[in-house]
Short mmCIF file of C-alpha atoms in Angstrom, two decimals:
data_model
loop_
_atom_site.label_atom_id
_atom_site.label_comp_id
_atom_site.label_asym_id
_atom_site.label_seq_id
_atom_site.Cartn_x
_atom_site.Cartn_y
_atom_site.Cartn_z
CA MET A 1 124.13 112.71 88.81
CA ASN A 2 121.41 113.07 91.46
CA MET A 3 119.71 109.67 92.06
CA LYS A 4 116.27 111.27 92.01
CA LEU A 5 116.95 112.68 88.54
CA ILE A 6 118.02 109.23 87.35
CA TRP A 7 114.73 107.70 88.51
CA VAL A 8 112.75 110.50 86.87
CA GLY A 9 114.64 109.98 83.64
CA LEU A 10 113.92 106.26 83.67
CA LEU A 11 110.27 106.94 84.36
CA LEU A 12 110.01 109.29 81.38
CA LEU A 13 111.57 106.66 79.12
CA ILE A 14 109.20 103.85 80.06
CA ALA A 15 106.06 105.72 81.04
CA PRO A 16 104.37 105.86 77.59
CA LEU A 17 104.55 102.09 77.24
CA ALA A 18 103.76 101.28 80.87
CA TRP A 19 100.73 103.55 81.09
CA SER A 20 99.28 102.11 77.87
CA GLN A 21 99.02 98.70 79.49
CA ILE A 22 97.11 97.25 82.44
CA SER A 23 96.07 99.27 85.46
CA PRO A 24 98.18 99.06 88.65
CA LEU A 25 98.35 95.50 89.98
CA ASN A 26 96.44 94.39 93.03
CA ARG A 27 98.92 92.68 95.37
CA GLN A 28 96.34 90.31 96.88
CA LEU A 29 94.82 89.28 93.54
CA PHE A 30 98.30 88.81 92.08
CA PHE A 31 98.82 85.79 94.34
CA VAL A 32 95.38 84.30 93.71
CA ASP A 33 96.15 83.89 89.99
CA ASP A 34 97.99 80.65 89.20
CA ASN A 35 98.89 81.55 85.61
CA LEU A 36 102.59 81.63 84.82
CA VAL A 37 104.14 85.09 84.43
CA GLU A 38 106.86 85.50 81.79
CA VAL A 39 109.54 87.85 83.11
CA THR A 40 112.60 89.46 81.60
CA LEU A 41 114.96 90.88 84.22
CA THR A 42 117.80 93.11 83.06
CA THR A 43 120.33 94.21 85.66
CA ASP A 44 123.99 93.89 86.59
CA ILE A 45 124.01 90.10 87.01
CA LYS A 46 127.74 89.94 87.69
CA LYS A 47 127.32 92.41 90.56
CA LEU A 48 124.55 90.23 92.05
CA ARG A 49 126.97 87.32 91.97
CA THR A 50 130.07 89.02 93.31
CA ASP A 51 128.54 91.44 95.82
CA LYS A 52 125.89 89.14 97.26
CA LYS A 53 127.48 88.98 100.73
CA ILE A 54 127.25 92.76 101.12
CA PRO A 55 123.77 93.41 99.73
CA VAL A 56 122.93 96.78 98.22
CA TRP A 57 119.95 97.82 96.13
CA GLN A 58 120.58 98.03 92.40
CA PRO A 59 118.21 99.10 89.59
CA ALA A 60 116.71 96.47 87.31
CA ASN A 61 114.55 96.76 84.23
CA ILE A 62 111.68 94.28 84.41
CA VAL A 63 109.19 93.14 81.79
CA MET A 64 106.23 91.09 83.06
CA LYS A 65 103.99 89.36 80.52
CA PHE A 66 100.70 88.01 81.85
CA GLY A 67 98.37 85.29 80.65
CA ASP A 68 95.94 87.76 79.08
CA SER A 69 98.76 89.02 76.80
CA SER A 70 99.14 92.27 78.73
CA GLU A 71 102.63 93.29 79.75
CA VAL A 72 104.40 95.88 81.86
CA HIS A 73 107.84 97.43 81.30
CA GLU A 74 109.17 99.18 84.40
CA VAL A 75 112.25 99.80 86.54
CA ILE A 76 112.48 98.31 90.03
CA ARG A 77 115.26 97.61 92.55
CA VAL A 78 116.72 94.23 93.52
CA GLN A 79 118.93 93.12 96.38
CA PRO A 80 120.43 89.74 97.45
CA ARG A 81 118.99 88.08 100.56
CA GLY A 82 119.16 84.73 102.40
CA GLU A 83 122.22 83.79 104.45
CA PHE A 84 122.70 80.24 103.09
CA ARG A 85 122.20 81.23 99.47
CA LYS A 86 124.55 84.18 99.76
CA GLU A 87 127.25 81.72 100.78
CA ASN A 88 126.46 78.75 98.55
CA CYS A 89 124.49 79.78 95.47
CA ASP A 90 125.43 81.24 92.12
CA ILE A 91 122.92 84.04 92.72
CA ALA A 92 121.37 84.45 96.14
CA SER A 93 117.64 84.73 96.59
CA LEU A 94 116.52 88.30 95.97
CA MET A 95 114.28 90.97 97.36
CA PHE A 96 112.31 92.87 94.73
CA ASP A 97 111.37 96.46 95.49
CA PHE A 98 108.59 97.41 93.07
CA LYS A 99 107.76 100.68 94.79
CA THR A 100 109.98 103.06 92.84
CA PRO A 101 109.27 106.27 90.91
CA ALA A 102 109.77 104.29 87.70
CA SER A 103 107.23 101.54 88.39
CA PRO A 104 103.71 103.03 88.53
CA LYS A 105 101.97 99.78 87.53
CA LEU A 106 103.93 97.38 89.73
CA SER A 107 104.36 99.64 92.77
CA PRO A 108 101.34 98.10 94.61
CA LEU A 109 103.41 94.90 94.91
CA LYS A 110 105.79 96.87 97.17
CA LYS A 111 108.63 94.61 98.39
CA LEU A 112 108.44 90.86 97.77
CA LYS A 113 110.79 87.95 98.29
CA PHE A 114 111.97 86.38 95.03
CA VAL A 115 113.22 82.78 94.98
CA GLY A 116 115.28 81.63 92.02
CA GLY A 117 117.41 78.58 91.32
CA CYS A 118 120.51 78.15 93.48
CA GLN A 119 122.53 77.40 90.36
CA VAL A 120 122.01 77.63 86.61
CA GLY A 121 120.69 74.42 85.06
CA LYS A 122 117.86 71.90 85.03
CA ILE A 123 118.68 70.32 88.40
CA ALA A 124 118.38 73.61 90.26
CA GLU A 125 115.23 74.43 88.30
CA ASP A 126 113.69 71.10 89.26
CA LEU A 127 114.35 71.78 92.95
CA LEU A 128 112.84 75.24 92.58
CA ILE A 129 109.58 73.84 91.19
CA ARG A 130 109.47 71.22 93.96
CA GLU A 131 109.75 73.92 96.62
CA TYR A 132 107.11 76.02 94.86
CA LEU A 133 104.73 73.04 94.93
CA THR A 134 105.45 72.49 98.62
CA TYR A 135 104.15 75.99 99.32
CA LYS A 136 101.07 75.19 97.22
CA ILE A 137 100.49 71.96 99.14
CA TYR A 138 100.58 73.69 102.52
CA SER A 139 98.12 76.31 101.28
CA LEU A 140 95.66 73.46 100.74
CA ILE A 141 95.97 72.46 104.39
CA SER A 142 95.81 75.89 106.02
CA THR A 143 94.75 79.43 105.13
CA MET A 144 97.68 80.56 107.29
CA ALA A 145 100.09 79.77 104.48
CA PHE A 146 102.20 81.94 102.21
CA ARG A 147 100.83 82.19 98.69
CA VAL A 148 103.31 82.02 95.82
CA ARG A 149 103.32 83.04 92.15
CA LEU A 150 105.33 81.12 89.56
CA LEU A 151 107.51 83.03 87.10
CA HIS A 152 109.62 82.09 84.11
CA VAL A 153 112.52 84.52 84.17
CA LYS A 154 114.98 85.45 81.44
CA TYR A 155 118.05 87.03 83.01
CA ASN A 156 119.89 89.66 80.96
CA ASP A 157 123.14 91.19 82.17
CA SER A 158 122.99 94.95 81.62
CA ARG A 159 126.79 95.06 81.22
CA GLN A 160 126.82 92.03 78.89
CA LYS A 161 129.40 90.26 81.03
CA VAL A 162 127.16 87.23 81.66
CA LYS A 163 125.47 85.16 78.98
CA PRO A 164 121.64 85.41 79.13
CA TYR A 165 119.82 82.43 80.62
CA ALA A 166 116.27 81.53 81.61
CA GLN A 167 114.88 79.69 84.62
CA TYR A 168 111.74 79.31 86.70
CA ALA A 169 111.38 81.30 89.92
CA PHE A 170 108.61 82.41 92.24
CA LEU A 171 107.51 85.37 94.34
CA ILE A 172 106.31 84.93 97.92
CA GLU A 173 103.35 86.78 99.39
CA ASP A 174 104.18 89.46 101.95
CA VAL A 175 103.56 88.40 105.55
CA LYS A 176 101.36 91.44 106.15
CA ASP A 177 98.95 90.31 103.44
CA LEU A 178 98.93 86.78 104.82
CA ALA A 179 98.13 88.14 108.28
CA ASP A 180 95.47 90.56 106.99
CA ARG A 181 93.44 87.91 105.22
CA ASN A 182 93.45 85.85 108.42
CA ASN A 183 92.39 88.90 110.47
CA CYS A 184 95.78 88.85 112.18
CA VAL A 185 98.93 90.90 112.57
CA GLU A 186 102.54 89.75 112.41
CA ILE A 187 104.33 89.33 115.74
CA LYS A 188 107.90 90.53 115.23
CA ASN A 189 111.09 89.97 117.21
CA LEU A 190 109.40 87.63 119.68
CA SER A 191 111.29 84.71 121.16
CA CYS A 192 108.31 82.43 121.57
CA PRO A 193 108.50 78.88 123.01
CA THR A 194 107.02 76.36 120.61
CA GLU A 195 104.26 75.38 123.03
CA ALA A 196 103.29 79.00 123.62
CA THR A 197 101.74 79.07 120.14
CA ASN A 198 98.19 78.10 119.17
CA ARG A 199 98.05 74.41 120.04
CA ALA A 200 95.85 73.18 117.19
CA GLN A 201 97.75 75.15 114.51
CA MET A 202 101.12 74.07 115.88
CA THR A 203 99.96 70.46 115.65
CA ILE A 204 99.11 70.94 111.98
CA VAL A 205 102.48 72.58 111.30
CA ASN A 206 104.33 69.78 113.11
CA ILE A 207 102.58 67.10 111.05
CA PHE A 208 103.12 69.01 107.80
CA GLN A 209 106.84 69.38 108.48
CA TYR A 210 107.00 65.65 109.18
CA MET A 211 105.06 64.87 106.00
CA ILE A 212 107.47 66.83 103.80
CA GLY A 213 110.56 65.69 105.73
CA ASN A 214 111.63 69.11 107.00
CA VAL A 215 113.59 69.61 110.24
CA ASP A 216 115.10 72.97 109.26
CA TRP A 217 112.89 75.21 111.38
CA SER A 218 112.51 76.58 114.89
CA VAL A 219 109.79 78.63 116.55
CA PRO A 220 111.90 80.04 119.43
CA LYS A 221 114.68 81.08 117.04
CA CYS A 222 112.19 82.40 114.46
CA HIS A 223 113.98 80.21 111.91
CA ASN A 224 111.86 79.63 108.80
CA MET A 225 108.79 80.41 110.88
CA LYS A 226 106.64 83.53 111.15
CA LEU A 227 104.15 84.25 113.91
CA ILE A 228 100.81 85.99 113.47
CA ALA A 229 98.19 86.76 116.12
CA PRO A 230 94.51 87.84 116.05
CA LYS A 231 94.10 91.60 115.66
CA ASN A 232 91.41 91.95 118.29
CA ASP A 233 92.60 89.49 120.93
CA THR A 234 95.78 90.49 122.71
CA LEU A 235 95.65 87.42 124.94
CA ALA A 236 95.44 84.87 122.11
CA LYS A 237 98.43 82.65 121.44
CA PRO A 238 100.16 83.33 118.09
CA TYR A 239 99.79 81.09 115.05
CA PRO A 240 102.95 79.63 113.49
CA VAL A 241 103.41 79.98 109.72
CA PRO A 242 106.17 77.88 108.11
CA TYR A 243 108.17 78.87 105.03
CA ASP A 244 111.42 78.10 103.19
CA PHE A 245 111.19 74.41 102.29
CA ASP A 246 114.30 73.82 100.17
CA TYR A 247 115.80 71.62 102.93
CA ALA A 248 112.77 69.31 102.95
CA GLY A 249 113.00 65.67 101.96
CA ILE A 250 110.24 66.10 99.40
CA VAL A 251 112.46 68.64 97.60
CA ASP A 252 115.59 66.50 98.09
CA ALA A 253 118.30 69.07 97.35
CA ALA A 254 121.85 67.72 97.30
CA TYR A 255 123.00 70.54 99.60
CA ALA A 256 120.32 69.76 102.21
CA ILE A 257 122.24 68.06 105.02
CA PRO A 258 120.39 67.61 108.33
CA ASN A 259 121.85 68.93 111.58
CA GLU A 260 123.81 66.19 113.37
CA ALA A 261 121.77 66.83 116.51
CA PHE A 262 118.72 65.24 114.84
CA ASN A 263 120.55 61.93 114.34
CA ILE A 264 119.16 61.28 110.86
CA LYS A 265 121.32 60.43 107.85
CA SER A 266 119.30 62.22 105.19
CA VAL A 267 116.51 64.77 104.89
CA ARG A 268 114.53 62.02 103.19
CA GLU A 269 114.40 60.30 106.59
CA ARG A 270 111.42 61.77 108.42
CA LEU A 271 111.66 62.96 112.02
CA TYR A 272 108.70 64.21 114.02
CA ARG A 273 109.64 67.35 115.99
CA GLY A 274 106.30 68.03 117.63
CA PHE A 275 105.73 68.06 121.38
CA PRO A 276 103.32 65.57 123.02
CA ARG A 277 99.68 65.54 121.98
CA SER A 278 96.90 63.12 122.74
CA LEU A 279 96.05 60.54 120.10
CA GLU A 280 92.68 62.26 119.66
CA GLU A 281 94.35 65.60 118.87
CA ILE A 282 96.64 63.96 116.34
CA GLN A 283 93.80 62.06 114.68
CA GLU A 284 91.74 65.24 114.39
CA ALA A 285 94.61 67.02 112.64
CA LEU A 286 95.30 64.04 110.39
CA GLU A 287 91.74 64.17 109.08
CA ILE A 288 92.60 67.50 107.45
CA PHE A 289 95.57 65.88 105.68
CA LYS A 290 93.49 62.91 104.55
CA GLU A 291 90.81 65.19 103.18
CA LYS A 292 93.36 67.14 101.12
CA LYS A 293 95.35 64.18 99.79
CA SER A 294 93.73 64.01 96.35
CA ARG A 295 94.16 67.74 95.81
CA MET A 296 97.81 67.54 96.85
CA LEU A 297 98.49 64.79 94.32
CA PHE A 298 96.51 66.67 91.68
CA THR A 299 98.60 69.79 92.30
CA ILE A 300 101.81 67.84 91.72
CA ASN A 301 100.66 65.74 88.76
CA ASN A 302 99.18 68.72 86.93
CA CYS A 303 102.24 70.93 87.20
CA ASP A 304 103.42 71.30 83.62
CA GLN A 305 106.80 72.64 84.70
CA LEU A 306 107.80 69.52 86.67
CA PRO A 307 109.28 66.51 84.79
CA PRO A 308 107.42 63.15 85.14
CA ARG A 309 110.29 61.59 87.11
CA SER A 310 110.16 64.37 89.70
CA LYS A 311 106.38 64.15 89.93
CA LYS A 312 106.71 60.44 90.65
CA SER A 313 109.32 61.14 93.34
CA MET A 314 107.18 63.73 95.12
CA VAL A 315 104.03 61.61 94.93
CA SER A 316 105.87 58.53 96.20
CA TYR A 317 107.24 60.48 99.15
CA LEU A 318 103.76 61.69 100.10
CA GLU A 319 102.28 58.21 99.66
CA GLU A 320 104.73 56.89 102.25
CA PHE A 321 103.30 59.37 104.74
CA TYR A 322 99.72 58.43 103.94
CA GLU A 323 100.44 54.73 104.22
CA LEU A 324 101.90 55.34 107.68
CA ILE A 325 98.92 57.30 109.02
CA GLU A 326 96.46 54.62 107.94
CA ARG A 327 97.57 52.42 110.85
CA LYS A 328 96.66 53.56 114.33
CA GLN A 329 99.68 51.92 115.92
CA ASN A 330 102.00 53.82 113.57
CA VAL A 331 100.26 57.09 114.39
CA ARG A 332 100.60 56.44 118.09
CA SER A 333 104.27 55.48 117.76
CA VAL A 334 105.40 58.43 115.61
CA PHE A 335 103.24 61.28 116.87
CA VAL A 336 102.51 60.34 120.50
CA THR A 337 104.99 57.87 121.98
CA ASN A 338 108.04 59.36 120.24
CA ALA A 339 107.07 63.04 120.41
CA ARG A 340 109.89 65.32 121.53
CA VAL A 341 110.21 66.08 125.23
CA LYS A 342 112.47 69.15 125.10
#
């Protein structure tokens, strides 16, 4: 049967219900709202598991229930993504394509990255919430941060080969929207030396990555780092935007093993990967972190989805960082004297 006819048929089936609900979503406002979205995703789960190394789009029926009791029933497309998770996870991370003929309400969301648990179970779910909170913490420090929206997802296998299960997940803001609200554009396919980026913003990113215990990133290799630049200034240096924090010490995933080149035994062991800065530059950046400390801890402690033990672990890890930066000699040693040289 012609694929176009299939989409039209699906649209006719769900349209009466979909159109009776909320108006089309606003993609920007969607990520401003912190309320949990209840999601039911029905698709060929077994196919997502077995064909994840050769990703293809497949249809999925999605139901999204919002905090105001409104809900949307539509058909979207999903596809596996993420090299590590394709190799090591039960279901890889996914890309959601909301812009289909059968999704009139959700189509403004276009394509968004979806992050679910690496495995089924409470341990994977705990790590997922920790990574979600790490995104939220960075958004307190900088406006040049990806916004995220927390979901609780029930997975139904359309072929009934896999038992239904439920788990938390989150969607990540599109880089274009992040750039737009900072009056910037994304710089694609650019091999950019770390020190060719905006100096002040790179300093903030370096300190943040140290704070959360993350060494799994690279500006020149565009690894877990996006670059955006001012729209109206072609000579301005690009701003680095970090993402993908599941290898961070604050998340503490069992599969997160640091590269041997860094000479650290565990991701919980912090390593500063920033290039040299003056003590004054470091102190200026650290003031931003000090100012946001209480809000960071509030964000963690008031997350209903994270168990008390995990809250304590995350808070304790951050407190270690804040204890260190209270002493000038520690700041000088970590961020100035022992800054990387190449």
